[in-house]
């Protein structure tokens, strides 16, 4: 085989493998070339397939008994909404007037979740909390300082008995009442945090 024949044969065999062949002074230099339209890597494909389904919270009002409503952790899978778990929850002090600040249940609509904490230390609300965005009711009243919370101390434990009712101790079903927020039992809001961590934290709450 002549030198020229060898070079031609060598280049032809390497072409399918996306290799550039350069002839330099009778020698052969080979440099690899990356195809312009290379297929996505296996890792990239796997990352796309393993993307977690979206989740959100849904508060379903009980018109007969506002303090016996339901809070659901929802998941969207293949275009379908599914309730993963739900708990009894209350909103407001029993009033169904969504325009009544610090008393009525939350206005219908969507809320963004601003933050969540396990050790919140507010003046009245402590421990496990999920902070919601402000919301205007149908009459234009702006509802503010909206949370999903319970009754506990900032460390998540129950406070001591303090008179007839302590804001930091869950004492019974009357504690589902609130100043307009959504309230859960202490054990239930802790379970909500665990389930949301396992399934992906929601970014929104839907009320209706």
Coordinates of C-alpha atoms in Angstrom, one line a residue:
X1 CA 0.0 0.0 0.0
X2 CA 1.5 3.4 -1.0
X3 CA 1.7 6.3 1.4
X4 CA -1.1 8.2 -0.4
X5 CA -3.4 5.1 -0.5
X6 CA -2.8 4.6 3.3
X7 CA -3.7 8.2 4.1
X8 CA -6.9 8.0 2.0
X9 CA -7.9 4.7 3.5
X10 CA -7.2 5.8 7.1
X11 CA -9.2 9.0 6.7
X12 CA -12.2 7.2 5.1
X13 CA -12.4 4.8 8.1
X14 CA -12.2 7.6 10.7
X15 CA -14.8 9.8 9.1
X16 CA -17.9 8.1 10.5
X17 CA -16.4 8.5 14.0
X18 CA -16.5 12.3 13.6
X19 CA -12.7 12.6 13.4
X20 CA -10.8 15.2 11.4
X21 CA -7.7 13.9 9.6
X22 CA -4.9 16.3 8.8
X23 CA -1.9 15.4 6.7
X24 CA 1.3 17.1 7.9
X25 CA 4.6 16.5 6.0
X26 CA 3.8 12.9 5.2
X27 CA 2.6 12.1 8.7
X28 CA -1.0 11.7 10.0
X29 CA -2.4 13.9 12.8
X30 CA -5.8 13.0 14.2
X31 CA -8.0 15.4 16.2
X32 CA -11.4 14.6 17.6
X33 CA -14.4 16.8 16.6
X34 CA -17.7 17.1 18.5
X35 CA -20.8 16.9 16.3
X36 CA -22.8 20.1 16.1
X37 CA -26.0 18.3 16.7
X38 CA -24.9 15.8 19.4
X39 CA -27.7 14.0 21.1
X40 CA -28.5 14.9 24.7
X41 CA -26.6 12.9 27.3
X42 CA -28.1 10.0 29.2
X43 CA -27.8 12.0 32.4
X44 CA -29.7 14.9 30.9
X45 CA -32.5 12.6 29.8
X46 CA -32.7 10.9 33.2
X47 CA -32.9 14.3 34.9
X48 CA -35.8 15.3 32.7
X49 CA -37.6 12.0 33.4
X50 CA -37.1 12.2 37.1
X51 CA -38.6 15.6 37.5
X52 CA -41.0 15.6 40.4
X53 CA -44.7 16.3 39.8
X54 CA -45.9 19.7 40.9
X55 CA -47.7 20.2 44.2
X56 CA -50.0 22.8 45.7
X57 CA -52.2 23.3 48.7
X58 CA -56.0 23.4 48.5
X59 CA -58.3 24.7 51.1
X60 CA -61.9 23.5 50.6
X61 CA -64.4 25.5 52.5
X62 CA -67.2 23.9 54.5
X63 CA -70.1 26.4 54.3
X64 CA -72.0 24.7 57.1
X65 CA -69.1 24.8 59.5
X66 CA -66.0 27.0 58.5
X67 CA -63.9 25.5 61.3
X68 CA -64.5 22.0 59.9
X69 CA -63.1 22.6 56.4
X70 CA -60.3 20.7 54.7
X71 CA -56.7 21.4 53.7
X72 CA -55.3 19.2 51.0
X73 CA -51.8 18.6 49.8
X74 CA -52.4 18.2 46.0
X75 CA -50.2 16.7 43.3
X76 CA -50.4 17.2 39.6
X77 CA -49.4 14.0 37.8
X78 CA -49.9 13.5 34.0
X79 CA -52.3 16.4 33.9
X80 CA -54.5 15.1 36.7
X81 CA -54.9 16.7 40.2
X82 CA -54.8 14.2 43.1
X83 CA -55.1 14.7 46.8
X84 CA -52.2 13.1 48.5
X85 CA -53.4 13.7 52.1
X86 CA -55.9 16.0 53.8
X87 CA -56.6 17.3 57.3
X88 CA -59.4 19.1 59.1
X89 CA -58.7 22.8 59.1
X90 CA -60.4 26.0 60.1
X91 CA -60.3 29.5 58.8
X92 CA -61.7 32.5 60.7
X93 CA -63.8 32.6 63.9
X94 CA -66.8 31.0 62.2
X95 CA -67.7 34.0 60.1
X96 CA -68.1 33.4 56.3
X97 CA -67.6 37.1 55.5
X98 CA -64.3 37.0 53.6
X99 CA -64.1 40.9 53.7
X100 CA -64.1 41.0 57.5
X101 CA -60.5 41.3 58.7
X102 CA -59.3 39.3 61.6
X103 CA -62.6 37.4 61.7
X104 CA -63.9 36.0 58.4
X105 CA -62.5 33.0 56.5
X106 CA -60.0 33.6 53.6
X107 CA -61.2 35.1 50.3
X108 CA -61.4 32.6 47.4
X109 CA -58.6 32.6 44.9
X110 CA -54.9 31.7 44.6
X111 CA -52.2 32.7 47.1
X112 CA -48.4 32.5 46.8
X113 CA -46.5 30.9 49.6
X114 CA -43.9 33.5 50.8
X115 CA -42.0 31.4 53.2
X116 CA -42.2 28.5 55.7
X117 CA -40.6 28.1 59.1
X118 CA -40.6 25.5 61.9
X119 CA -39.5 28.0 64.6
X120 CA -41.4 31.2 63.8
X121 CA -41.5 33.5 66.8
X122 CA -44.3 36.0 66.2
X123 CA -46.2 37.9 68.9
X124 CA -49.3 35.6 68.6
X125 CA -48.3 32.9 66.1
X126 CA -45.4 30.6 66.8
X127 CA -43.7 27.4 65.7
X128 CA -44.6 25.8 62.4
X129 CA -46.0 28.3 59.9
X130 CA -46.6 28.9 56.2
X131 CA -46.8 32.5 55.3
X132 CA -49.3 33.5 52.5
X133 CA -49.5 36.6 50.4
X134 CA -52.0 39.3 51.1
X135 CA -55.4 39.1 49.4
X136 CA -58.2 41.4 48.5
X137 CA -61.8 40.2 49.0
X138 CA -64.6 40.8 46.5
X139 CA -65.3 44.3 48.0
X140 CA -61.7 45.4 47.9
X141 CA -60.7 44.9 51.6
X142 CA -57.1 43.8 51.8
X143 CA -56.6 40.8 54.1
X144 CA -53.1 40.8 55.5
X145 CA -50.9 38.8 57.9
X146 CA -52.2 35.5 56.6
X147 CA -50.7 32.2 57.7
X148 CA -51.3 28.5 57.9
X149 CA -50.4 27.7 61.5
X150 CA -51.4 25.9 64.7
X151 CA -51.0 26.6 68.4
X152 CA -47.6 25.9 69.9
X153 CA -44.4 27.5 71.2
X154 CA -41.7 28.7 68.8
X155 CA -39.8 25.4 69.4
X156 CA -42.7 23.4 68.2
X157 CA -43.7 22.1 71.6
X158 CA -46.9 22.7 73.5
X159 CA -47.0 25.5 76.0
X160 CA -48.2 25.1 79.6
X161 CA -51.9 25.4 80.5
X162 CA -52.6 29.0 81.0
X163 CA -56.1 29.8 82.2
X164 CA -59.0 28.7 80.1
X165 CA -57.3 29.0 76.7
X166 CA -53.6 29.5 75.7
X167 CA -52.7 30.6 72.2
X168 CA -49.6 28.3 72.4
X169 CA -51.4 25.2 73.5
X170 CA -53.9 23.1 71.5
X171 CA -56.8 22.3 73.8
X172 CA -59.6 21.1 71.6
X173 CA -61.7 21.7 68.5
X174 CA -62.5 25.2 69.5
X175 CA -58.8 26.0 68.6
X176 CA -59.6 25.6 64.9
X177 CA -61.0 29.1 65.2
X178 CA -58.6 31.9 64.1
X179 CA -58.4 35.6 63.3
X180 CA -58.8 34.7 59.6
X181 CA -55.8 32.4 59.0
X182 CA -55.9 28.7 58.3
X183 CA -55.4 26.5 61.4
X184 CA -54.4 22.9 61.8
X185 CA -53.7 20.7 64.8
X186 CA -50.0 20.7 65.8
X187 CA -49.5 17.1 64.8
X188 CA -51.2 17.7 61.4
X189 CA -49.1 20.8 60.5
X190 CA -46.0 18.8 61.3
X191 CA -47.2 16.0 59.1
X192 CA -47.9 18.6 56.3
X193 CA -44.2 19.8 56.5
X194 CA -43.0 16.2 56.3
X195 CA -45.2 15.2 53.4
X196 CA -44.4 18.4 51.5
X197 CA -40.7 17.8 52.0
X198 CA -41.1 14.3 50.6
X199 CA -43.2 15.2 47.6
X200 CA -41.9 18.7 46.8
X201 CA -42.9 21.9 48.5
X202 CA -46.0 23.7 47.1
X203 CA -45.6 27.3 45.9
X204 CA -49.3 28.1 45.9
X205 CA -52.5 27.7 47.9
X206 CA -55.9 27.6 46.3
X207 CA -58.9 28.6 48.3
X208 CA -62.5 27.9 47.4

